[in-house]
mmCIF file with all atom_site columns, C-alpha atoms in Angstrom:
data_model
loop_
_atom_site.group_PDB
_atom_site.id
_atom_site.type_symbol
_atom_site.label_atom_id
_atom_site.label_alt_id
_atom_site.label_comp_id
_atom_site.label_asym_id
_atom_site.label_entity_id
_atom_site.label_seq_id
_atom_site.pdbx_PDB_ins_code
_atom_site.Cartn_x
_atom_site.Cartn_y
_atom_site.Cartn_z
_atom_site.occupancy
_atom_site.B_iso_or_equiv
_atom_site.pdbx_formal_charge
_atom_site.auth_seq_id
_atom_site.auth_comp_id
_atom_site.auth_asym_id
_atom_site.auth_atom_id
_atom_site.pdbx_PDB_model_num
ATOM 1  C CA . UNK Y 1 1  ? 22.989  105.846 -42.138 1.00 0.00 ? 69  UNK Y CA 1
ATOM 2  C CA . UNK Y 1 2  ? 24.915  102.879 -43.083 1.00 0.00 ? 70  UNK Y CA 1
ATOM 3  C CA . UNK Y 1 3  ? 27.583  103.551 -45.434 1.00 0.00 ? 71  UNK Y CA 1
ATOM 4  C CA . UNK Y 1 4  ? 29.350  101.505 -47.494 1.00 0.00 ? 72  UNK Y CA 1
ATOM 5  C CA . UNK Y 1 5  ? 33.186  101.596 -46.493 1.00 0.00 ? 73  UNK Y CA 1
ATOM 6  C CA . UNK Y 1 6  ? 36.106  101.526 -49.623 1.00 0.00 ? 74  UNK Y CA 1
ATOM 7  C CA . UNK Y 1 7  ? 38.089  99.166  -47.879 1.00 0.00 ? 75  UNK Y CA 1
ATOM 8  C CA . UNK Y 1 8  ? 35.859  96.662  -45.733 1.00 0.00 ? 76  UNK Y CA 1
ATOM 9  C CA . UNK Y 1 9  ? 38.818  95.735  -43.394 1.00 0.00 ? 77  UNK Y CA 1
ATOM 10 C CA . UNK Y 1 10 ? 39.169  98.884  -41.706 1.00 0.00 ? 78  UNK Y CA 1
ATOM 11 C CA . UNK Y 1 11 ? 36.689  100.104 -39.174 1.00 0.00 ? 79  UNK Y CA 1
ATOM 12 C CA . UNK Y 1 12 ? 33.738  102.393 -38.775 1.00 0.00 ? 80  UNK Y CA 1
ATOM 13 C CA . UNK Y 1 13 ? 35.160  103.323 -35.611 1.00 0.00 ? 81  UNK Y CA 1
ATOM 14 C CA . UNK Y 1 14 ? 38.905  103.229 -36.200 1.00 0.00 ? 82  UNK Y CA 1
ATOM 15 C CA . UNK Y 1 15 ? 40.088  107.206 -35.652 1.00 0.00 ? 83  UNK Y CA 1
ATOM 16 C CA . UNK Y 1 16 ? 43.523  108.748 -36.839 1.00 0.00 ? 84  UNK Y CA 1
ATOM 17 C CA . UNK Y 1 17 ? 45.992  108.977 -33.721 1.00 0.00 ? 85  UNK Y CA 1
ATOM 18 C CA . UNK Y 1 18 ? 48.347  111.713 -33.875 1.00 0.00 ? 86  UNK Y CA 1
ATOM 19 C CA . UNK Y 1 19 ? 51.428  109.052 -31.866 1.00 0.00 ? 87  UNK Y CA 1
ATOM 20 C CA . UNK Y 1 20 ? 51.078  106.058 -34.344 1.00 0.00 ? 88  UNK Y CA 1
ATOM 21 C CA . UNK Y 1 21 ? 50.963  108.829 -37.172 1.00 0.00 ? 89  UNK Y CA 1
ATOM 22 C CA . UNK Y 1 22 ? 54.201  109.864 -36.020 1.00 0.00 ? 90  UNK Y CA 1
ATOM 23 C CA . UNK Y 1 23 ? 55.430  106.440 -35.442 1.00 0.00 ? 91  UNK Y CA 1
ATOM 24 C CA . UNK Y 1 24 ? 54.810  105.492 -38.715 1.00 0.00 ? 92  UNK Y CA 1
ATOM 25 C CA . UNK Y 1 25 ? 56.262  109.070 -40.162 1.00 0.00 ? 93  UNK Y CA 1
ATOM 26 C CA . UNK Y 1 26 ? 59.849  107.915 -38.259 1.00 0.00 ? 94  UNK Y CA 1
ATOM 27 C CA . UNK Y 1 27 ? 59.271  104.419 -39.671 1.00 0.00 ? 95  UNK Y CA 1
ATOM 28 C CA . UNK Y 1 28 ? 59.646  105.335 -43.342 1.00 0.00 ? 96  UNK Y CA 1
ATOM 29 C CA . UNK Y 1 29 ? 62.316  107.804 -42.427 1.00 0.00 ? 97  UNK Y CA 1
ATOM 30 C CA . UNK Y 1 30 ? 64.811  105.077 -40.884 1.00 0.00 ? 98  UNK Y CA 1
ATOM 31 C CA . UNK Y 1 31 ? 63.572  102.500 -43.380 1.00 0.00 ? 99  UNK Y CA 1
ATOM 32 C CA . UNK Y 1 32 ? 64.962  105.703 -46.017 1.00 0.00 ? 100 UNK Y CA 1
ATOM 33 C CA . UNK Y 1 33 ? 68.223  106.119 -44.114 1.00 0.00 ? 101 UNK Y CA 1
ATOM 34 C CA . UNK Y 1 34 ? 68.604  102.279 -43.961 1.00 0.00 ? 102 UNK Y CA 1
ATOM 35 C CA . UNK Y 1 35 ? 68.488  102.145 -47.756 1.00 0.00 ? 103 UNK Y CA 1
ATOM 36 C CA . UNK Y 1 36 ? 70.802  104.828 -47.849 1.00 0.00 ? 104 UNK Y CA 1
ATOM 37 C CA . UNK Y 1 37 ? 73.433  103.773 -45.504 1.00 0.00 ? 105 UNK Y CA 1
ATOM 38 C CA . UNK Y 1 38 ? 73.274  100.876 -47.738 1.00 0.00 ? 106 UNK Y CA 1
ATOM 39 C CA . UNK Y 1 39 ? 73.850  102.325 -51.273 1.00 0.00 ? 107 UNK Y CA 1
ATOM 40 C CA . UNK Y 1 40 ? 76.703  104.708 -49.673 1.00 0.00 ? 108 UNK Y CA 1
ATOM 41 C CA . UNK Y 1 41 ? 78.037  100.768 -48.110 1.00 0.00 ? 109 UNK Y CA 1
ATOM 42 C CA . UNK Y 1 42 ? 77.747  99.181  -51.583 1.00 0.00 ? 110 UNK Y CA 1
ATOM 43 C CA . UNK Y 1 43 ? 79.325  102.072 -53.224 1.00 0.00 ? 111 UNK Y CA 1
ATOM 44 C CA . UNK Y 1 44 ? 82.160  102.420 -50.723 1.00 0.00 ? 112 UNK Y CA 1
ATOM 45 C CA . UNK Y 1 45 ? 82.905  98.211  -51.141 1.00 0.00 ? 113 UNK Y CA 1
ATOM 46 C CA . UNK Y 1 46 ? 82.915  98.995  -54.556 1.00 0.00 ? 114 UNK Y CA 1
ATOM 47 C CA . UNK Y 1 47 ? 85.826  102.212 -54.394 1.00 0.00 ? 115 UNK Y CA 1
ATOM 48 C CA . UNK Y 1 48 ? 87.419  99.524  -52.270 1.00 0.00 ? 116 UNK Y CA 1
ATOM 49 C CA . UNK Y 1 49 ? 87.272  96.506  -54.371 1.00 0.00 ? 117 UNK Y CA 1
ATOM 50 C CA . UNK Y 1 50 ? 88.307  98.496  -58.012 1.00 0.00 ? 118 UNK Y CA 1
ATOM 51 C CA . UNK Y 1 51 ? 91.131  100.089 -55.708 1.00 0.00 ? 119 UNK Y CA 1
ATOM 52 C CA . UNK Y 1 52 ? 92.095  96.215  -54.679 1.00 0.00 ? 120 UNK Y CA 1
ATOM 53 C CA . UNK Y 1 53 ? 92.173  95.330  -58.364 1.00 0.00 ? 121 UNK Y CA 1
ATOM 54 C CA . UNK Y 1 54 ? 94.069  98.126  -59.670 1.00 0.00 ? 122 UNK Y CA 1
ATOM 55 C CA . UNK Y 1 55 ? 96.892  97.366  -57.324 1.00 0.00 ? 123 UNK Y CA 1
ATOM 56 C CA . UNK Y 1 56 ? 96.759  93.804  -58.714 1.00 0.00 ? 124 UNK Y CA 1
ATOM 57 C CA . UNK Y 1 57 ? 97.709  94.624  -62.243 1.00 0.00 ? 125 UNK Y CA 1
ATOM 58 C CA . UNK Y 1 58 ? 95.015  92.054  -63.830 1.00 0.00 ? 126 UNK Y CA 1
ATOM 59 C CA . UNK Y 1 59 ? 94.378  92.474  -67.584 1.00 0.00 ? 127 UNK Y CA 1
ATOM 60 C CA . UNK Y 1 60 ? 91.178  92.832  -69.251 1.00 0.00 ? 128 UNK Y CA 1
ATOM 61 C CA . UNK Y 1 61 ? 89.641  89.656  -71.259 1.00 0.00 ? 129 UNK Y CA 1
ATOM 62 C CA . UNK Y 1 62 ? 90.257  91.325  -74.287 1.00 0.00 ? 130 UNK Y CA 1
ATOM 63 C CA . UNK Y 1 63 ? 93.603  91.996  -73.778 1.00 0.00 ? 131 UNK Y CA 1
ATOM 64 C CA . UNK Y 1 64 ? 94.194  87.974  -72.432 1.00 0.00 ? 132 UNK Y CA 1
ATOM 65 C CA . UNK Y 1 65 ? 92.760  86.648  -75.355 1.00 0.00 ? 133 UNK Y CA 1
ATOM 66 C CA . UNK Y 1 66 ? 94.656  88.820  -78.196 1.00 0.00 ? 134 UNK Y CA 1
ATOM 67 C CA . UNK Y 1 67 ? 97.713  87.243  -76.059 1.00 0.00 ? 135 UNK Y CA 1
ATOM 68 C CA . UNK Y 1 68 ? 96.169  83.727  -76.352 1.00 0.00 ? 136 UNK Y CA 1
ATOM 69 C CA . UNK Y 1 69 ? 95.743  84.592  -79.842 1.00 0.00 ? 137 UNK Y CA 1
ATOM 70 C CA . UNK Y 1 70 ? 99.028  85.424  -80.408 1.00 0.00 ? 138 UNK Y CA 1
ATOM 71 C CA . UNK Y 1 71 ? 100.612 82.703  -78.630 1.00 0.00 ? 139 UNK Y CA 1
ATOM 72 C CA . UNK Y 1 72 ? 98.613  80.265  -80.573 1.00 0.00 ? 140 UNK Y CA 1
ATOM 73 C CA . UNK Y 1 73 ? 100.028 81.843  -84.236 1.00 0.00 ? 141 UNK Y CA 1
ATOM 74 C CA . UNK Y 1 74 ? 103.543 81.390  -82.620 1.00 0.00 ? 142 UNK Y CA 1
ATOM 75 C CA . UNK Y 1 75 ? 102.871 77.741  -81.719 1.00 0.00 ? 143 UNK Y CA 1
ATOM 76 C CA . UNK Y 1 76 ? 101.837 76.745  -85.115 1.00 0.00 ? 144 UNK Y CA 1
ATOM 77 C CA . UNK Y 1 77 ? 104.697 78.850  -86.403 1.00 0.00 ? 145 UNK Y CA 1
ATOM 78 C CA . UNK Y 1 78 ? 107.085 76.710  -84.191 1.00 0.00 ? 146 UNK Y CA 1
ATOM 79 C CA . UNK Y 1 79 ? 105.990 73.997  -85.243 1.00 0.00 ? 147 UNK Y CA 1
ATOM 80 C CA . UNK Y 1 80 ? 105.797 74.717  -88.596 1.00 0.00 ? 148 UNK Y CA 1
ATOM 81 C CA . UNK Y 1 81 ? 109.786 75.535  -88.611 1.00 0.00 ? 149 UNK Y CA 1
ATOM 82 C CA . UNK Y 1 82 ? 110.266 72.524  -86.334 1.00 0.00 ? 150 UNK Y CA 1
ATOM 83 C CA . UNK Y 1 83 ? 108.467 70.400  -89.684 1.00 0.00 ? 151 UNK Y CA 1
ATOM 84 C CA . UNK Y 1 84 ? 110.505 71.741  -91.970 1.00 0.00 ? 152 UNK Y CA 1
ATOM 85 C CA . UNK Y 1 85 ? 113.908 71.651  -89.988 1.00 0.00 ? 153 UNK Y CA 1
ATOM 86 C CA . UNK Y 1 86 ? 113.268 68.044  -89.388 1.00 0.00 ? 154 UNK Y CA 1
ATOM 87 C CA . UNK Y 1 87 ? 113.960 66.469  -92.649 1.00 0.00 ? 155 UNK Y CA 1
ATOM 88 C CA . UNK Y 1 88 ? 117.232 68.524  -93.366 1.00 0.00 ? 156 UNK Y CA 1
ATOM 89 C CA . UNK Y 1 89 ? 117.954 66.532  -89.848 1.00 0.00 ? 157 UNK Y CA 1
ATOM 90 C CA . UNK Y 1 90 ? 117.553 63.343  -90.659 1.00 0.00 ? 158 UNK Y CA 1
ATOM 91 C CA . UNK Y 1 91 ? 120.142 62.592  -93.046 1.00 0.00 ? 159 UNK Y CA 1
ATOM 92 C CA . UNK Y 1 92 ? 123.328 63.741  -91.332 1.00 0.00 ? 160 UNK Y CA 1
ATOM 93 C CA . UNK Y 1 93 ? 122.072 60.971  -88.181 1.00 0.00 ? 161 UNK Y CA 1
ATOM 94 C CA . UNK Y 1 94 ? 122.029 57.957  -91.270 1.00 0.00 ? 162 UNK Y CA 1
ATOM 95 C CA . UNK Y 1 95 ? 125.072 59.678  -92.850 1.00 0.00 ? 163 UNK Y CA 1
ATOM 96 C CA . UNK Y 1 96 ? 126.982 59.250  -89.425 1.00 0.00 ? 164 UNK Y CA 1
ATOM 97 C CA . UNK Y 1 97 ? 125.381 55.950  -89.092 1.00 0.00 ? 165 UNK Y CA 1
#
């Protein structure tokens, strides 16, 4: 007569009710629309924010540190130039001198 119950929590006596069935059905429904409404937010912040950025004309990393690349080759090239300008310089100051 006594039967052993799967879960030993629950109740011999507990019965299904048709109202907290349907409570729970509309539960999981607004807990789905909730996490949809919230993926559609996300995505529409997202539209937003890339449309934000566009308008800002940023450049890519990449693109910035080719530049910074660049400008470094050019400031060793400067001062390369400067180097060997320098000396050709000096003697026309201690000519004048």
């Amino acid at each position: 007569m006594s039967q052993a119950l799967a879960f030993p929590y629950i109740s011999a006596m507990q019965t299904k009710n048709p109202f907290l069935e349907e409570m729970a059905r509309l539960g999981e429904a607004a807990a789905g629309l909730a996490q949809a409404a919230q993926e559609e937010a996300r995505s529409a912040m997202r539209a937003q924010a890339d449309k934000w950025v566009a308008e800002l004309d940023l450049i890519r990393r990449d693109e910035f540190e080719a530049l910074k690349a660049q400008v470094g080759q050019l400031r060793d090239e400067l001062a390369s130039l400067k180097g060997a300008a320098a000396p050709k310089a000096a003697p026309k100051t201690a000519g004048k001198a």
